[in-house]
């Protein structure tokens, strides 16, 4: 799509404007002066990163500074014994603060205009997620996982005598 628009443009015929003199062994390219439109100048100013140009993402997502990316490691589910959920680092976009949520009248569900909110990427290491965010030119912050100190308890500690009045357990 982008290359097609460049081919159709009358002012961007740089390929036709550059001609090589093939008769002399020390040929240098001769460049004719071609007027470059403002839209192309704007694109070349923004292309600090080549991925931003070819990704097809809207400007509010591709230009650094507008959206924050959160990199975190999910914690283990409290109701499960497995640790599969806590092996990967996640990269997801923060929720927009412009109030882009509303209640859907038909179903009563929450709706949103932010299509990037439901997207998340998984990485095996934190450095991979940080490198990916930097290569796309996104601002990011990293939430480090909290380490839980495990204290080993003995079964017999449930029956240890403590001085004082008896402890009542109210069930209702």
mmCIF file of C-alpha atoms in Angstrom:
data_model
loop_
_atom_site.group_PDB
_atom_site.id
_atom_site.type_symbol
_atom_site.label_atom_id
_atom_site.label_comp_id
_atom_site.label_asym_id
_atom_site.label_seq_id
_atom_site.Cartn_x
_atom_site.Cartn_y
_atom_site.Cartn_z
ATOM 1 C CA UNK A 1 0.000 0.000 0.000
ATOM 2 C CA UNK A 2 2.789 2.428 0.916
ATOM 3 C CA UNK A 3 4.887 1.543 -2.148
ATOM 4 C CA UNK A 4 1.872 1.884 -4.423
ATOM 5 C CA UNK A 5 1.278 5.451 -3.234
ATOM 6 C CA UNK A 6 4.916 6.282 -3.937
ATOM 7 C CA UNK A 7 4.656 4.871 -7.463
ATOM 8 C CA UNK A 8 1.576 6.911 -8.254
ATOM 9 C CA UNK A 9 3.071 10.160 -6.995
ATOM 10 C CA UNK A 10 4.174 12.553 -9.722
ATOM 11 C CA UNK A 11 6.689 14.371 -7.565
ATOM 12 C CA UNK A 12 8.554 11.312 -6.313
ATOM 13 C CA UNK A 13 10.172 10.039 -9.457
ATOM 14 C CA UNK A 14 13.631 9.838 -7.927
ATOM 15 C CA UNK A 15 14.323 6.582 -9.690
ATOM 16 C CA UNK A 16 13.816 8.334 -13.001
ATOM 17 C CA UNK A 17 15.701 11.437 -11.894
ATOM 18 C CA UNK A 18 18.930 9.593 -11.074
ATOM 19 C CA UNK A 19 20.823 8.759 -14.212
ATOM 20 C CA UNK A 20 24.245 7.264 -14.447
ATOM 21 C CA UNK A 21 26.667 8.166 -17.140
ATOM 22 C CA UNK A 22 27.691 4.717 -18.343
ATOM 23 C CA UNK A 23 30.262 5.905 -20.852
ATOM 24 C CA UNK A 24 32.904 7.080 -18.380
ATOM 25 C CA UNK A 25 34.565 4.642 -15.945
ATOM 26 C CA UNK A 26 34.330 7.121 -13.036
ATOM 27 C CA UNK A 27 30.642 7.726 -13.382
ATOM 28 C CA UNK A 28 28.887 9.648 -10.651
ATOM 29 C CA UNK A 29 25.136 9.829 -10.280
ATOM 30 C CA UNK A 30 23.472 12.964 -11.532
ATOM 31 C CA UNK A 31 20.499 13.861 -9.381
ATOM 32 C CA UNK A 32 17.831 16.118 -10.766
ATOM 33 C CA UNK A 33 16.090 18.377 -8.308
ATOM 34 C CA UNK A 34 12.723 16.944 -7.375
ATOM 35 C CA UNK A 35 10.209 18.592 -5.076
ATOM 36 C CA UNK A 36 9.408 16.421 -2.062
ATOM 37 C CA UNK A 37 5.893 16.813 -0.641
ATOM 38 C CA UNK A 38 5.351 17.758 3.008
ATOM 39 C CA UNK A 39 3.844 14.379 3.911
ATOM 40 C CA UNK A 40 7.016 12.585 2.894
ATOM 41 C CA UNK A 41 9.126 15.096 4.824
ATOM 42 C CA UNK A 42 6.963 14.440 7.871
ATOM 43 C CA UNK A 43 7.391 10.674 7.501
ATOM 44 C CA UNK A 44 11.152 10.958 7.155
ATOM 45 C CA UNK A 45 11.304 13.076 10.306
ATOM 46 C CA UNK A 46 9.426 10.432 12.294
ATOM 47 C CA UNK A 47 11.386 7.445 11.073
ATOM 48 C CA UNK A 48 13.866 7.160 13.877
ATOM 49 C CA UNK A 49 12.877 3.522 13.871
ATOM 50 C CA UNK A 50 12.099 1.595 10.684
ATOM 51 C CA UNK A 51 9.487 -0.558 12.427
ATOM 52 C CA UNK A 52 7.281 2.453 13.064
ATOM 53 C CA UNK A 53 7.076 3.230 9.365
ATOM 54 C CA UNK A 54 6.109 -0.212 8.116
ATOM 55 C CA UNK A 55 4.006 -1.441 11.047
ATOM 56 C CA UNK A 56 0.817 0.242 9.831
ATOM 57 C CA UNK A 57 -0.078 1.250 13.382
ATOM 58 C CA UNK A 58 -1.812 4.581 13.975
ATOM 59 C CA UNK A 59 0.374 7.497 15.034
ATOM 60 C CA UNK A 60 -0.904 7.543 18.612
ATOM 61 C CA UNK A 61 0.442 4.012 19.071
ATOM 62 C CA UNK A 62 3.599 4.162 17.011
ATOM 63 C CA UNK A 63 5.078 7.441 18.231
ATOM 64 C CA UNK A 64 6.952 7.220 21.495
ATOM 65 C CA UNK A 65 5.548 9.189 24.405
ATOM 66 C CA UNK A 66 1.839 8.700 23.851
ATOM 67 C CA UNK A 67 1.311 5.171 25.169
ATOM 68 C CA UNK A 68 3.021 3.388 28.004
ATOM 69 C CA UNK A 69 3.824 -0.296 27.912
ATOM 70 C CA UNK A 70 3.835 -2.257 31.153
ATOM 71 C CA UNK A 71 6.261 -5.176 31.497
ATOM 72 C CA UNK A 72 5.529 -7.494 34.389
ATOM 73 C CA UNK A 73 5.646 -11.085 35.536
ATOM 74 C CA UNK A 74 2.318 -12.573 36.541
ATOM 75 C CA UNK A 75 1.973 -14.088 39.959
ATOM 76 C CA UNK A 76 0.876 -17.621 40.687
ATOM 77 C CA UNK A 77 -2.847 -18.192 41.026
ATOM 78 C CA UNK A 78 -3.814 -18.579 44.668
ATOM 79 C CA UNK A 79 -6.212 -21.431 43.937
ATOM 80 C CA UNK A 80 -3.776 -23.518 41.895
ATOM 81 C CA UNK A 81 -0.629 -25.415 42.791
ATOM 82 C CA UNK A 82 1.067 -25.053 39.407
ATOM 83 C CA UNK A 83 3.504 -22.299 38.500
ATOM 84 C CA UNK A 84 2.991 -22.266 34.720
ATOM 85 C CA UNK A 85 1.360 -18.844 34.828
ATOM 86 C CA UNK A 86 4.341 -17.262 36.567
ATOM 87 C CA UNK A 87 7.041 -18.370 34.113
ATOM 88 C CA UNK A 88 6.589 -15.672 31.470
ATOM 89 C CA UNK A 89 7.096 -11.927 31.348
ATOM 90 C CA UNK A 90 4.088 -10.083 29.910
ATOM 91 C CA UNK A 91 4.038 -6.906 27.853
ATOM 92 C CA UNK A 92 0.738 -5.048 27.664
ATOM 93 C CA UNK A 93 -0.457 -1.527 27.028
ATOM 94 C CA UNK A 94 -1.754 0.659 29.821
ATOM 95 C CA UNK A 95 -5.399 1.656 29.839
ATOM 96 C CA UNK A 96 -6.099 5.005 28.216
ATOM 97 C CA UNK A 97 -7.089 7.655 30.712
ATOM 98 C CA UNK A 98 -9.480 9.519 28.430
ATOM 99 C CA UNK A 99 -12.556 7.625 29.584
ATOM 100 C CA UNK A 100 -12.701 5.370 26.557
ATOM 101 C CA UNK A 101 -15.063 2.965 28.334
ATOM 102 C CA UNK A 102 -18.815 2.837 28.332
ATOM 103 C CA UNK A 103 -21.549 0.415 29.267
ATOM 104 C CA UNK A 104 -23.093 -1.386 26.336
ATOM 105 C CA UNK A 105 -26.881 -0.851 26.471
ATOM 106 C CA UNK A 106 -27.751 -4.111 24.760
ATOM 107 C CA UNK A 107 -25.725 -6.544 26.858
ATOM 108 C CA UNK A 108 -24.738 -4.484 29.895
ATOM 109 C CA UNK A 109 -21.049 -5.304 29.377
ATOM 110 C CA UNK A 110 -18.242 -2.788 29.520
ATOM 111 C CA UNK A 111 -17.108 -1.663 26.072
ATOM 112 C CA UNK A 112 -13.933 0.140 25.096
ATOM 113 C CA UNK A 113 -12.526 1.960 22.090
ATOM 114 C CA UNK A 114 -8.975 0.923 22.932
ATOM 115 C CA UNK A 115 -8.170 -2.057 20.730
ATOM 116 C CA UNK A 116 -4.659 -2.415 22.145
ATOM 117 C CA UNK A 117 -5.875 -2.932 25.699
ATOM 118 C CA UNK A 118 -6.738 -6.590 25.115
ATOM 119 C CA UNK A 119 -3.393 -7.341 23.449
ATOM 120 C CA UNK A 120 -0.517 -8.774 25.403
ATOM 121 C CA UNK A 121 2.720 -10.449 24.448
ATOM 122 C CA UNK A 122 4.663 -13.107 26.341
ATOM 123 C CA UNK A 123 8.435 -13.341 26.672
ATOM 124 C CA UNK A 124 10.589 -15.870 28.467
ATOM 125 C CA UNK A 125 12.961 -13.220 29.846
ATOM 126 C CA UNK A 126 12.596 -9.630 30.998
ATOM 127 C CA UNK A 127 15.445 -8.452 28.762
ATOM 128 C CA UNK A 128 13.621 -9.732 25.671
ATOM 129 C CA UNK A 129 10.511 -7.724 26.552
ATOM 130 C CA UNK A 130 12.541 -4.576 27.237
ATOM 131 C CA UNK A 131 14.477 -4.953 23.983
ATOM 132 C CA UNK A 132 11.230 -5.441 22.024
ATOM 133 C CA UNK A 133 9.675 -2.314 23.564
ATOM 134 C CA UNK A 134 12.802 -0.260 22.859
ATOM 135 C CA UNK A 135 13.063 -1.507 19.277
ATOM 136 C CA UNK A 136 9.486 -0.359 18.617
ATOM 137 C CA UNK A 137 10.102 3.018 20.242
ATOM 138 C CA UNK A 138 7.570 2.555 23.048
ATOM 139 C CA UNK A 139 7.911 4.062 26.502
ATOM 140 C CA UNK A 140 7.801 1.314 29.097
ATOM 141 C CA UNK A 141 8.088 0.593 32.767
ATOM 142 C CA UNK A 142 8.950 -2.665 34.486
ATOM 143 C CA UNK A 143 7.086 -4.036 37.507
ATOM 144 C CA UNK A 144 9.402 -6.399 39.353
ATOM 145 C CA UNK A 145 7.763 -9.470 40.916
ATOM 146 C CA UNK A 146 7.489 -9.620 44.678
ATOM 147 C CA UNK A 147 9.357 -12.527 46.191
ATOM 148 C CA UNK A 148 7.470 -14.339 48.915
ATOM 149 C CA UNK A 149 9.420 -15.741 51.807
ATOM 150 C CA UNK A 150 8.212 -19.232 52.627
ATOM 151 C CA UNK A 151 8.182 -20.090 56.321
ATOM 152 C CA UNK A 152 8.067 -23.797 57.026
ATOM 153 C CA UNK A 153 5.489 -24.760 59.644
ATOM 154 C CA UNK A 154 5.240 -28.008 61.491
ATOM 155 C CA UNK A 155 1.952 -29.773 62.047
ATOM 156 C CA UNK A 156 2.686 -30.004 65.747
ATOM 157 C CA UNK A 157 2.707 -26.198 66.048
ATOM 158 C CA UNK A 158 -1.101 -26.298 65.843
ATOM 159 C CA UNK A 159 -1.214 -28.004 69.259
ATOM 160 C CA UNK A 160 1.357 -25.961 71.185
ATOM 161 C CA UNK A 161 0.144 -24.844 74.610
ATOM 162 C CA UNK A 162 -0.059 -21.121 75.187
ATOM 163 C CA UNK A 163 -0.645 -19.548 78.594
ATOM 164 C CA UNK A 164 -3.723 -17.525 79.244
ATOM 165 C CA UNK A 165 -7.410 -18.045 78.701
ATOM 166 C CA UNK A 166 -8.648 -20.556 76.183
ATOM 167 C CA UNK A 167 -9.153 -19.283 72.691
ATOM 168 C CA UNK A 168 -12.691 -19.607 71.490
ATOM 169 C CA UNK A 169 -13.418 -20.159 67.854
ATOM 170 C CA UNK A 170 -16.711 -18.689 66.774
ATOM 171 C CA UNK A 171 -18.163 -20.503 63.806
ATOM 172 C CA UNK A 172 -21.327 -18.437 63.440
#
